[in-house]
XYZ file of C-alpha atoms in Angstrom:
89
model
C -243.360 -127.288 52.337
C -241.801 -123.658 53.734
C -240.731 -123.316 56.741
C -238.107 -120.625 58.298
C -235.356 -120.898 60.739
C -234.128 -118.274 63.085
C -231.158 -117.421 65.204
C -230.828 -114.651 67.558
C -228.608 -112.357 69.191
C -229.451 -109.474 71.694
C -229.790 -106.762 68.831
C -229.874 -108.689 65.880
C -231.367 -112.006 63.932
C -231.135 -113.938 61.063
C -233.924 -115.655 59.257
C -233.366 -118.505 56.462
C -236.877 -119.350 54.516
C -236.421 -122.811 53.376
C -238.437 -125.146 50.731
C -237.945 -128.713 52.187
C -239.620 -131.875 51.474
C -242.930 -133.170 53.408
C -241.623 -135.051 56.656
C -238.452 -133.072 57.163
C -237.451 -132.853 60.417
C -236.060 -129.836 62.453
C -232.611 -131.113 62.300
C -232.629 -131.330 58.566
C -233.932 -127.645 58.507
C -231.232 -126.950 60.466
C -228.245 -128.372 58.560
C -230.154 -126.636 55.235
C -230.173 -123.552 56.677
C -226.675 -123.705 57.481
C -226.764 -123.442 61.174
C -225.967 -127.410 62.275
C -222.360 -126.246 63.458
C -223.692 -123.224 65.609
C -221.709 -123.396 68.914
C -223.745 -121.206 70.684
C -226.942 -123.291 70.215
C -228.134 -125.438 73.096
C -231.428 -126.307 72.082
C -234.090 -126.205 69.414
C -237.955 -124.706 69.475
C -240.900 -124.598 67.142
C -242.372 -121.323 67.770
C -240.889 -120.923 71.092
C -242.043 -124.412 72.192
C -238.798 -126.791 72.978
C -238.521 -129.243 70.348
C -235.685 -132.083 69.592
C -233.925 -132.463 65.983
C -236.113 -135.601 65.134
C -239.480 -133.346 65.119
C -241.060 -133.575 61.966
C -242.079 -129.963 60.906
C -245.221 -128.790 59.143
C -246.096 -126.157 56.520
C -244.942 -122.618 57.906
C -243.167 -123.572 60.903
C -240.726 -121.398 62.616
C -237.761 -122.992 63.757
C -235.614 -121.464 66.357
C -232.156 -121.660 67.802
C -232.232 -121.283 71.218
C -229.044 -119.973 73.204
C -228.320 -120.069 76.956
C -229.368 -117.590 79.388
C -226.950 -114.741 80.123
C -228.613 -113.806 83.216
C -231.130 -115.766 85.433
C -234.538 -113.908 84.961
C -235.276 -113.930 88.485
C -232.121 -112.129 89.491
C -232.606 -109.502 86.538
C -236.135 -108.661 87.836
C -234.814 -108.622 91.483
C -231.981 -106.217 90.379
C -234.368 -103.877 88.540
C -236.648 -103.627 91.284
C -233.868 -102.419 93.846
C -232.720 -99.610 91.336
C -236.457 -98.275 91.271
C -236.889 -95.384 93.428
C -239.628 -95.838 95.707
C -243.142 -94.216 95.120
C -244.482 -92.037 98.020
C -248.284 -92.517 98.766
């Protein structure tokens, strides 16, 4: 079966297309892509849905390596809102 393994940084990404045996797990796909030693990865997802290393993959799945958030999304939105000038009515 064909799957993709993706890891991304702020302005670039690396994608590996793999051919794996039926019943392969997410952990096996990450190892086959050579990303199993990635110290930045804090978790995994399949098409954006959190998954564990023992998750069995299906044809066409996209495995994503997750990194920790650099900024709390709520704080970032609050700061952006404060920086915008107020519109006059």
